[in-house]
Amino acid sequence: MLDDRDRRILDMLQKDAGISVTDLAERVALSISACSRRIQRLEESGHIARRIVVLDREKMGVPTTVFALVKTAHHSDEWTETFRRIISDIPEIVEAHRLTGNHDYILKIVLPRVEHYDVIYKQIVRKIELFDVSASISMELLKGGTAIPVGYAD
């Protein structure tokens, strides 16, 4: 069961996983050892899945975002697993979601420039049959990040 301090710790860690335990403890009004124990408990309980570094996409040379909407005529477990394996091997595909509605999947693809999308597209369609793929280029990021709301956790 999480309390308000746990939620504040989680909120601060997801904004800056590199924050020192000393600074974190001070901000949530705990001793360093108590704060450290709480972080360890949150890791052991799975509330903290992992700690990562978020890279600057401009500096890494992949400033362009393309969203590809995929339709398929195949819905078997075998096809889905093959598709999952194919897209997992393409590092430019940073997110993939199975959808309800008119499309089956959406892929978030980060690229050095929009023309590179064709390279990724060909990597996929050479390996698996798709019914339709339509792509949209992100013109501007209005909201981004990795933080999720912490108020719903038990």
CSV table of N, CA and C in Angstrom, one decimal:
chain,number,residue,atom,x,y,z
A,1,MET,N,0.8,-1.2,0.0
A,1,MET,CA,0.0,0.0,0.0
A,1,MET,C,0.9,1.2,0.0
A,2,LEU,N,0.6,2.1,-0.9
A,2,LEU,CA,1.4,3.4,-1.0
A,2,LEU,C,0.8,4.5,-0.2
A,3,ASP,N,1.6,5.3,0.4
A,3,ASP,CA,1.1,6.5,1.0
A,3,ASP,C,1.6,7.7,0.2
A,4,ASP,N,1.2,8.9,0.7
A,4,ASP,CA,1.5,10.1,0.0
A,4,ASP,C,3.0,10.3,-0.2
A,5,ARG,N,3.8,9.9,0.8
A,5,ARG,CA,5.3,10.1,0.7
A,5,ARG,C,5.8,9.2,-0.5
A,6,ASP,N,5.3,7.9,-0.5
A,6,ASP,CA,5.7,7.0,-1.6
A,6,ASP,C,5.4,7.6,-2.9
A,7,ARG,N,4.2,8.2,-3.0
A,7,ARG,CA,3.8,8.8,-4.3
A,7,ARG,C,4.7,10.0,-4.7
A,8,ARG,N,5.0,10.8,-3.7
A,8,ARG,CA,5.9,11.9,-3.9
A,8,ARG,C,7.3,11.5,-4.4
A,9,ILE,N,7.8,10.4,-3.7
A,9,ILE,CA,9.1,9.8,-4.1
A,9,ILE,C,9.0,9.3,-5.5
A,10,LEU,N,8.0,8.6,-5.9
A,10,LEU,CA,7.8,8.1,-7.3
A,10,LEU,C,7.7,9.2,-8.3
A,11,ASP,N,7.0,10.3,-7.9
A,11,ASP,CA,6.8,11.4,-8.8
A,11,ASP,C,8.2,12.1,-9.1
A,12,MET,N,8.9,12.3,-8.0
A,12,MET,CA,10.2,13.0,-8.2
A,12,MET,C,11.2,12.1,-8.9
A,13,LEU,N,11.2,10.8,-8.6
A,13,LEU,CA,12.2,9.9,-9.3
A,13,LEU,C,11.9,9.8,-10.8
A,14,GLN,N,10.6,9.8,-11.2
A,14,GLN,CA,10.4,9.7,-12.6
A,14,GLN,C,10.7,11.0,-13.3
A,15,LYS,N,10.7,12.1,-12.6
A,15,LYS,CA,11.2,13.3,-13.3
A,15,LYS,C,12.7,13.4,-13.3
A,16,ASP,N,13.4,12.8,-12.3
A,16,ASP,CA,14.8,12.8,-12.3
A,16,ASP,C,15.3,11.7,-11.5
A,17,ALA,N,15.6,10.5,-12.2
A,17,ALA,CA,16.1,9.3,-11.5
A,17,ALA,C,17.5,9.5,-10.9
A,18,GLY,N,18.2,10.5,-11.3
A,18,GLY,CA,19.5,10.8,-10.8
A,18,GLY,C,19.6,11.6,-9.6
A,19,ILE,N,18.4,12.0,-9.0
A,19,ILE,CA,18.4,12.8,-7.8
A,19,ILE,C,19.0,12.0,-6.7
A,20,SER,N,19.8,12.7,-5.9
A,20,SER,CA,20.5,12.0,-4.8
A,20,SER,C,19.5,11.6,-3.7
A,21,VAL,N,19.7,10.6,-3.0
A,21,VAL,CA,18.8,10.2,-1.9
A,21,VAL,C,18.8,11.3,-0.9
A,22,THR,N,19.9,11.9,-0.7
A,22,THR,CA,19.9,13.1,0.3
A,22,THR,C,18.9,14.1,-0.1
A,23,ASP,N,18.9,14.6,-1.3
A,23,ASP,CA,18.0,15.6,-1.8
A,23,ASP,C,16.6,15.1,-1.8
A,24,LEU,N,16.4,13.9,-2.2
A,24,LEU,CA,15.0,13.3,-2.2
A,24,LEU,C,14.5,13.2,-0.8
A,25,ALA,N,15.3,12.7,0.1
A,25,ALA,CA,14.8,12.6,1.5
A,25,ALA,C,14.4,14.0,2.1
A,26,GLU,N,15.2,15.0,1.8
A,26,GLU,CA,14.9,16.3,2.3
A,26,GLU,C,13.6,16.8,1.7
A,27,ARG,N,13.4,16.6,0.4
A,27,ARG,CA,12.1,17.1,-0.2
A,27,ARG,C,10.9,16.4,0.3
A,28,VAL,N,11.0,15.1,0.7
A,28,VAL,CA,9.8,14.4,1.2
A,28,VAL,C,9.8,14.3,2.8
A,29,ALA,N,10.7,15.1,3.4
A,29,ALA,CA,10.8,15.1,4.9
A,29,ALA,C,11.0,13.8,5.5
A,30,LEU,N,12.0,13.1,5.1
A,30,LEU,CA,12.4,11.8,5.6
A,30,LEU,C,13.9,11.8,5.9
A,31,SER,N,14.3,10.9,6.8
A,31,SER,CA,15.7,10.7,7.0
A,31,SER,C,16.3,10.0,5.7
A,32,ILE,N,17.6,10.1,5.5
A,32,ILE,CA,18.2,9.5,4.3
A,32,ILE,C,17.9,7.9,4.3
A,33,SER,N,18.1,7.3,5.5
A,33,SER,CA,18.0,5.9,5.6
A,33,SER,C,16.5,5.5,5.3
A,34,ALA,N,15.6,6.2,5.9
A,34,ALA,CA,14.1,5.9,5.7
A,34,ALA,C,13.8,6.0,4.2
A,35,CYS,N,14.3,7.1,3.6
A,35,CYS,CA,14.0,7.3,2.2
A,35,CYS,C,14.6,6.2,1.3
A,36,SER,N,15.8,5.8,1.6
A,36,SER,CA,16.5,4.7,0.9
A,36,SER,C,15.7,3.4,1.1
A,37,ARG,N,15.2,3.1,2.3
A,37,ARG,CA,14.4,1.9,2.5
A,37,ARG,C,13.1,1.9,1.6
A,38,ARG,N,12.5,3.1,1.6
A,38,ARG,CA,11.3,3.2,0.8
A,38,ARG,C,11.5,3.0,-0.7
A,39,ILE,N,12.6,3.6,-1.2
A,39,ILE,CA,13.0,3.3,-2.6
A,39,ILE,C,13.2,1.9,-2.9
A,40,GLN,N,13.9,1.2,-2.0
A,40,GLN,CA,14.2,-0.2,-2.1
A,40,GLN,C,12.9,-1.0,-2.1
A,41,ARG,N,12.0,-0.7,-1.2
A,41,ARG,CA,10.7,-1.3,-1.1
A,41,ARG,C,9.9,-1.1,-2.4
A,42,LEU,N,9.9,0.1,-3.0
A,42,LEU,CA,9.2,0.4,-4.2
A,42,LEU,C,9.8,-0.4,-5.4
A,43,GLU,N,11.1,-0.6,-5.4
A,43,GLU,CA,11.7,-1.4,-6.4
A,43,GLU,C,11.3,-2.9,-6.3
A,44,GLU,N,11.4,-3.4,-5.1
A,44,GLU,CA,11.1,-4.8,-4.8
A,44,GLU,C,9.6,-5.1,-5.1
A,45,SER,N,8.7,-4.1,-4.9
A,45,SER,CA,7.3,-4.3,-5.1
A,45,SER,C,6.9,-4.2,-6.6
A,46,GLY,N,7.9,-3.7,-7.4
A,46,GLY,CA,7.6,-3.5,-8.8
A,46,GLY,C,7.1,-2.2,-9.2
A,47,HIS,N,6.8,-1.3,-8.2
A,47,HIS,CA,6.3,0.0,-8.6
A,47,HIS,C,7.4,0.8,-9.4
A,48,ILE,N,8.6,0.6,-9.1
A,48,ILE,CA,9.7,1.1,-9.9
A,48,ILE,C,10.2,-0.1,-10.8
A,49,ALA,N,9.9,0.0,-12.1
A,49,ALA,CA,10.2,-1.1,-13.0
A,49,ALA,C,11.7,-1.1,-13.4
A,50,ARG,N,12.2,0.1,-13.6
A,50,ARG,CA,13.6,0.3,-14.0
A,50,ARG,C,13.9,1.7,-14.0
A,51,ARG,N,15.2,2.0,-14.0
A,51,ARG,CA,15.7,3.4,-14.1
A,51,ARG,C,16.4,3.6,-15.4
A,52,ILE,N,16.1,4.7,-16.1
A,52,ILE,CA,16.6,4.9,-17.5
A,52,ILE,C,17.2,6.3,-17.6
A,53,VAL,N,17.9,6.5,-18.7
A,53,VAL,CA,18.4,7.8,-19.1
A,53,VAL,C,17.6,8.2,-20.3
A,54,VAL,N,17.0,9.4,-20.4
A,54,VAL,CA,16.3,9.9,-21.6
A,54,VAL,C,17.3,10.7,-22.4
A,55,LEU,N,17.5,10.4,-23.6
A,55,LEU,CA,18.5,11.0,-24.5
A,55,LEU,C,17.8,12.2,-25.2
A,56,ASP,N,18.6,13.2,-25.6
A,56,ASP,CA,18.1,14.3,-26.4
A,56,ASP,C,18.0,13.9,-27.8
A,57,ARG,N,16.9,13.8,-28.4
A,57,ARG,CA,16.7,13.3,-29.8
A,57,ARG,C,17.4,14.1,-30.8
A,58,GLU,N,17.4,15.4,-30.6
A,58,GLU,CA,18.1,16.3,-31.6
A,58,GLU,C,19.6,16.0,-31.6
A,59,LYS,N,20.2,15.9,-30.4
A,59,LYS,CA,21.6,15.6,-30.3
A,59,LYS,C,21.9,14.2,-30.8
A,60,MET,N,21.0,13.3,-30.7
A,60,MET,CA,21.2,11.9,-31.1
A,60,MET,C,20.9,11.7,-32.6
A,61,GLY,N,20.4,12.8,-33.3
A,61,GLY,CA,20.2,12.8,-34.7
A,61,GLY,C,18.9,12.1,-35.2
A,62,VAL,N,17.9,12.0,-34.3
A,62,VAL,CA,16.6,11.5,-34.7
A,62,VAL,C,15.5,12.4,-34.2
A,63,PRO,N,15.4,13.7,-34.8
A,63,PRO,CA,14.4,14.6,-34.4
A,63,PRO,C,13.0,14.4,-35.0
A,64,THR,N,12.9,13.6,-36.0
A,64,THR,CA,11.6,13.5,-36.7
A,64,THR,C,10.8,12.3,-36.1
A,65,THR,N,9.5,12.5,-35.9
A,65,THR,CA,8.6,11.5,-35.4
A,65,THR,C,7.6,11.2,-36.5
A,66,VAL,N,7.4,9.9,-36.8
A,66,VAL,CA,6.4,9.5,-37.8
A,66,VAL,C,5.5,8.5,-37.0
A,67,PHE,N,4.2,8.6,-37.2
A,67,PHE,CA,3.3,7.6,-36.6
A,67,PHE,C,2.7,6.8,-37.8
A,68,ALA,N,3.0,5.5,-37.8
A,68,ALA,CA,2.5,4.6,-38.9
A,68,ALA,C,1.3,3.8,-38.3
A,69,LEU,N,0.1,4.0,-39.0
A,69,LEU,CA,-1.1,3.2,-38.7
A,69,LEU,C,-1.1,2.0,-39.6
A,70,VAL,N,-1.2,0.8,-39.0
A,70,VAL,CA,-1.1,-0.4,-39.7
A,70,VAL,C,-2.4,-1.2,-39.7
A,71,LYS,N,-2.9,-1.7,-40.8
A,71,LYS,CA,-4.0,-2.6,-40.9
A,71,LYS,C,-3.5,-3.9,-41.5
A,72,THR,N,-4.0,-5.0,-40.9
A,72,THR,CA,-3.6,-6.3,-41.4
A,72,THR,C,-4.8,-7.2,-41.6
A,73,ALA,N,-4.7,-8.1,-42.5
A,73,ALA,CA,-5.8,-9.1,-42.7
A,73,ALA,C,-5.6,-10.4,-41.8
A,74,HIS,N,-4.5,-10.4,-41.1
A,74,HIS,CA,-4.1,-11.5,-40.3
A,74,HIS,C,-4.2,-11.2,-38.8
A,75,HIS,N,-4.8,-12.1,-38.0
A,75,HIS,CA,-4.9,-11.8,-36.6
A,75,HIS,C,-4.5,-13.0,-35.8
A,76,SER,N,-3.8,-14.0,-36.3
A,76,SER,CA,-3.5,-15.2,-35.6
A,76,SER,C,-2.4,-14.8,-34.6
A,77,ASP,N,-2.2,-15.7,-33.6
A,77,ASP,CA,-1.2,-15.5,-32.6
A,77,ASP,C,0.2,-15.6,-33.3
A,78,GLU,N,0.3,-16.5,-34.2
A,78,GLU,CA,1.6,-16.7,-34.9
A,78,GLU,C,2.0,-15.4,-35.7
A,79,TRP,N,1.0,-14.8,-36.4
A,79,TRP,CA,1.3,-13.6,-37.2
A,79,TRP,C,1.7,-12.5,-36.3
A,80,THR,N,0.9,-12.3,-35.2
A,80,THR,CA,1.2,-11.3,-34.2
A,80,THR,C,2.6,-11.4,-33.6
A,81,GLU,N,3.0,-12.6,-33.3
A,81,GLU,CA,4.3,-12.8,-32.7
A,81,GLU,C,5.4,-12.5,-33.7
A,82,THR,N,5.2,-12.9,-35.0
A,82,THR,CA,6.1,-12.6,-36.0
A,82,THR,C,6.3,-11.1,-36.2
A,83,PHE,N,5.1,-10.4,-36.2
A,83,PHE,CA,5.1,-8.9,-36.3
A,83,PHE,C,5.8,-8.3,-35.1
A,84,ARG,N,5.6,-8.8,-34.0
A,84,ARG,CA,6.2,-8.3,-32.7
A,84,ARG,C,7.7,-8.4,-32.8
A,85,ARG,N,8.2,-9.6,-33.3
A,85,ARG,CA,9.6,-9.8,-33.4
A,85,ARG,C,10.3,-8.9,-34.5
A,86,ILE,N,9.6,-8.7,-35.6
A,86,ILE,CA,10.1,-7.9,-36.7
A,86,ILE,C,10.3,-6.4,-36.2
A,87,ILE,N,9.2,-5.9,-35.6
A,87,ILE,CA,9.3,-4.5,-35.1
A,87,ILE,C,10.3,-4.3,-34.0
A,88,SER,N,10.4,-5.3,-33.2
A,88,SER,CA,11.3,-5.3,-32.0
A,88,SER,C,12.8,-5.2,-32.5
A,89,ASP,N,13.1,-5.7,-33.7
A,89,ASP,CA,14.4,-5.6,-34.2
A,89,ASP,C,14.8,-4.3,-34.9
A,90,ILE,N,13.8,-3.4,-34.9
A,90,ILE,CA,14.1,-2.1,-35.6
A,90,ILE,C,14.1,-1.0,-34.5
A,91,PRO,N,15.3,-0.5,-34.2
A,91,PRO,CA,15.4,0.5,-33.1
A,91,PRO,C,14.7,1.8,-33.3
A,92,GLU,N,14.5,2.2,-34.5
A,92,GLU,CA,13.8,3.4,-34.8
A,92,GLU,C,12.3,3.3,-34.4
A,93,ILE,N,11.7,2.1,-34.3
A,93,ILE,CA,10.4,2.0,-33.8
A,93,ILE,C,10.5,1.9,-32.2
A,94,VAL,N,10.1,3.0,-31.6
A,94,VAL,CA,10.2,3.2,-30.2
A,94,VAL,C,9.0,2.8,-29.4
A,95,GLU,N,7.8,2.8,-30.1
A,95,GLU,CA,6.6,2.3,-29.4
A,95,GLU,C,5.7,1.6,-30.5
A,96,ALA,N,5.0,0.6,-30.0
A,96,ALA,CA,4.0,0.0,-30.9
A,96,ALA,C,2.8,-0.4,-30.0
A,97,HIS,N,1.6,-0.1,-30.5
A,97,HIS,CA,0.4,-0.4,-29.8
A,97,HIS,C,-0.6,-1.2,-30.7
A,98,ARG,N,-1.2,-2.2,-30.1
A,98,ARG,CA,-2.4,-2.8,-30.8
A,98,ARG,C,-3.6,-2.0,-30.4
A,99,LEU,N,-4.4,-1.7,-31.4
A,99,LEU,CA,-5.5,-0.8,-31.3
A,99,LEU,C,-6.9,-1.5,-31.5
A,100,THR,N,-7.9,-0.8,-31.0
A,100,THR,CA,-9.3,-1.0,-31.4
A,100,THR,C,-9.6,-0.1,-32.5
A,101,GLY,N,-10.7,-0.3,-33.2
A,101,GLY,CA,-11.1,0.7,-34.2
A,101,GLY,C,-10.7,0.3,-35.6
A,102,ASN,N,-10.5,1.3,-36.4
A,102,ASN,CA,-10.2,1.1,-37.9
A,102,ASN,C,-8.8,0.6,-38.2
A,103,HIS,N,-7.9,0.7,-37.3
A,103,HIS,CA,-6.5,0.3,-37.5
A,103,HIS,C,-6.1,-0.7,-36.5
A,104,ASP,N,-5.2,-1.6,-36.8
A,104,ASP,CA,-4.8,-2.7,-35.9
A,104,ASP,C,-3.7,-2.3,-35.0
A,105,TYR,N,-2.7,-1.5,-35.5
A,105,TYR,CA,-1.5,-1.1,-34.8
A,105,TYR,C,-1.1,0.3,-35.1
A,106,ILE,N,-0.5,0.9,-34.1
A,106,ILE,CA,0.2,2.2,-34.4
A,106,ILE,C,1.6,2.1,-33.9
A,107,LEU,N,2.5,2.6,-34.8
A,107,LEU,CA,3.9,2.5,-34.5
A,107,LEU,C,4.5,4.0,-34.4
A,108,LYS,N,5.2,4.2,-33.3
A,108,LYS,CA,5.9,5.5,-33.2
A,108,LYS,C,7.3,5.3,-33.6
A,109,ILE,N,7.7,6.0,-34.6
A,109,ILE,CA,9.0,5.8,-35.3
A,109,ILE,C,9.8,7.2,-35.2
A,110,VAL,N,11.1,7.1,-34.7
A,110,VAL,CA,11.9,8.3,-34.6
A,110,VAL,C,13.0,8.1,-35.7
A,111,LEU,N,13.2,9.2,-36.4
A,111,LEU,CA,14.0,9.2,-37.6
A,111,LEU,C,15.0,10.4,-37.7
A,112,PRO,N,16.1,10.3,-38.5
A,112,PRO,CA,16.9,11.4,-38.7
A,112,PRO,C,16.2,12.5,-39.6
A,113,ARG,N,15.4,12.0,-40.5
A,113,ARG,CA,14.6,12.9,-41.4
A,113,ARG,C,13.5,12.1,-42.0
A,114,VAL,N,12.5,12.7,-42.5
A,114,VAL,CA,11.3,12.0,-42.9
A,114,VAL,C,11.5,11.0,-44.1
A,115,GLU,N,12.5,11.3,-44.9
A,115,GLU,CA,12.8,10.4,-46.0
A,115,GLU,C,13.3,9.0,-45.6
A,116,HIS,N,13.8,9.0,-44.4
A,116,HIS,CA,14.2,7.7,-43.8
A,116,HIS,C,13.1,6.7,-43.5
A,117,TYR,N,11.9,7.3,-43.5
A,117,TYR,CA,10.7,6.4,-43.2
A,117,TYR,C,10.6,5.3,-44.2
A,118,ASP,N,10.9,5.5,-45.4
A,118,ASP,CA,10.8,4.5,-46.5
A,118,ASP,C,11.7,3.3,-46.2
A,119,VAL,N,12.9,3.6,-45.6
A,119,VAL,CA,13.8,2.5,-45.2
A,119,VAL,C,13.1,1.6,-44.2
A,120,ILE,N,12.5,2.2,-43.2
A,120,ILE,CA,11.8,1.4,-42.1
A,120,ILE,C,10.7,0.7,-42.7
A,121,TYR,N,9.9,1.4,-43.5
A,121,TYR,CA,8.7,0.7,-44.1
A,121,TYR,C,9.1,-0.5,-44.9
A,122,LYS,N,10.2,-0.4,-45.7
A,122,LYS,CA,10.6,-1.6,-46.5
A,122,LYS,C,11.1,-2.7,-45.6
A,123,GLN,N,11.8,-2.4,-44.5
A,123,GLN,CA,12.2,-3.4,-43.6
A,123,GLN,C,11.1,-4.3,-43.1
A,124,ILE,N,10.0,-3.6,-42.9
A,124,ILE,CA,8.8,-4.3,-42.3
A,124,ILE,C,8.1,-5.1,-43.4
A,125,VAL,N,7.8,-4.5,-44.6
A,125,VAL,CA,6.9,-5.1,-45.6
A,125,VAL,C,7.7,-6.2,-46.3
A,126,ARG,N,9.0,-6.2,-46.3
A,126,ARG,CA,9.8,-7.3,-46.9
A,126,ARG,C,9.7,-8.6,-46.1
A,127,LYS,N,9.3,-8.5,-44.8
A,127,LYS,CA,9.3,-9.6,-43.9
A,127,LYS,C,7.9,-10.1,-43.5
A,128,ILE,N,6.9,-9.3,-43.7
A,128,ILE,CA,5.5,-9.7,-43.3
A,128,ILE,C,4.5,-9.0,-44.1
A,129,GLU,N,3.4,-9.6,-44.4
A,129,GLU,CA,2.3,-9.1,-45.2
A,129,GLU,C,1.4,-8.2,-44.4
A,130,LEU,N,1.2,-6.9,-44.9
A,130,LEU,CA,0.3,-6.0,-44.3
A,130,LEU,C,-0.7,-5.6,-45.3
A,131,PHE,N,-1.9,-5.3,-44.8
A,131,PHE,CA,-3.0,-4.9,-45.7
A,131,PHE,C,-2.9,-3.4,-46.1
A,132,ASP,N,-2.6,-2.6,-45.1
A,132,ASP,CA,-2.4,-1.1,-45.4
A,132,ASP,C,-1.6,-0.5,-44.3
A,133,VAL,N,-0.8,0.5,-44.7
A,133,VAL,CA,0.0,1.3,-43.8
A,133,VAL,C,-0.1,2.7,-44.2
A,134,SER,N,-0.5,3.6,-43.3
A,134,SER,CA,-0.5,5.0,-43.6
A,134,SER,C,0.3,5.7,-42.5
A,135,ALA,N,1.0,6.7,-42.9
A,135,ALA,CA,1.9,7.4,-42.0
A,135,ALA,C,1.6,8.9,-41.9
A,136,SER,N,1.8,9.4,-40.7
A,136,SER,CA,1.6,10.8,-40.4
A,136,SER,C,2.8,11.3,-39.7
A,137,ILE,N,3.3,12.5,-40.2
A,137,ILE,CA,4.5,13.1,-39.6
A,137,ILE,C,4.1,14.1,-38.5
A,138,SER,N,4.7,13.9,-37.4
A,138,SER,CA,4.5,14.9,-36.3
A,138,SER,C,5.1,16.2,-36.7
A,139,MET,N,4.3,17.3,-36.6
A,139,MET,CA,4.8,18.6,-37.0
A,139,MET,C,5.4,19.3,-35.7
A,140,GLU,N,4.8,19.0,-34.5
A,140,GLU,CA,5.2,19.7,-33.3
A,140,GLU,C,4.8,18.8,-32.1
A,141,LEU,N,5.7,18.6,-31.2
A,141,LEU,CA,5.4,18.0,-29.9
A,141,LEU,C,4.8,19.0,-29.0
A,142,LEU,N,3.5,18.7,-28.6
A,142,LEU,CA,2.8,19.6,-27.7
A,142,LEU,C,2.9,19.2,-26.3
A,143,LYS,N,3.0,17.9,-26.1
A,143,LYS,CA,3.3,17.3,-24.7
A,143,LYS,C,4.0,16.0,-24.9
A,144,GLY,N,5.1,15.9,-24.1
A,144,GLY,CA,5.9,14.7,-24.2
A,144,GLY,C,6.4,14.3,-22.8
A,145,GLY,N,7.0,13.2,-22.8
A,145,GLY,CA,7.7,12.8,-21.5
A,145,GLY,C,7.4,11.3,-21.2
A,146,THR,N,7.9,10.9,-20.1
A,146,THR,CA,7.8,9.5,-19.7
A,146,THR,C,7.0,9.4,-18.4
A,147,ALA,N,6.8,10.5,-17.7
A,147,ALA,CA,6.1,10.5,-16.4
A,147,ALA,C,4.6,10.1,-16.6
A,148,ILE,N,4.2,9.3,-15.6
A,148,ILE,CA,2.8,8.9,-15.5
A,148,ILE,C,2.2,9.4,-14.2
A,149,PRO,N,0.9,9.5,-14.1
A,149,PRO,CA,0.3,9.9,-12.9
A,149,PRO,C,0.5,8.9,-11.7
A,150,VAL,N,0.8,9.4,-10.5
A,150,VAL,CA,1.1,8.5,-9.4
A,150,VAL,C,-0.1,8.3,-8.5
A,151,GLY,N,-1.1,9.1,-8.7
A,151,GLY,CA,-2.3,9.1,-7.7
A,151,GLY,C,-3.2,7.9,-7.8
A,152,TYR,N,-3.1,7.1,-8.8
A,152,TYR,CA,-3.9,5.9,-8.9
A,152,TYR,C,-3.4,4.7,-8.2
A,153,ALA,N,-2.1,4.7,-7.9
A,153,ALA,CA,-1.5,3.4,-7.4
A,153,ALA,C,-1.9,3.2,-5.9
A,154,ASP,N,-2.1,1.9,-5.7
A,154,ASP,CA,-2.4,1.4,-4.3
A,154,ASP,C,-1.2,1.4,-3.4
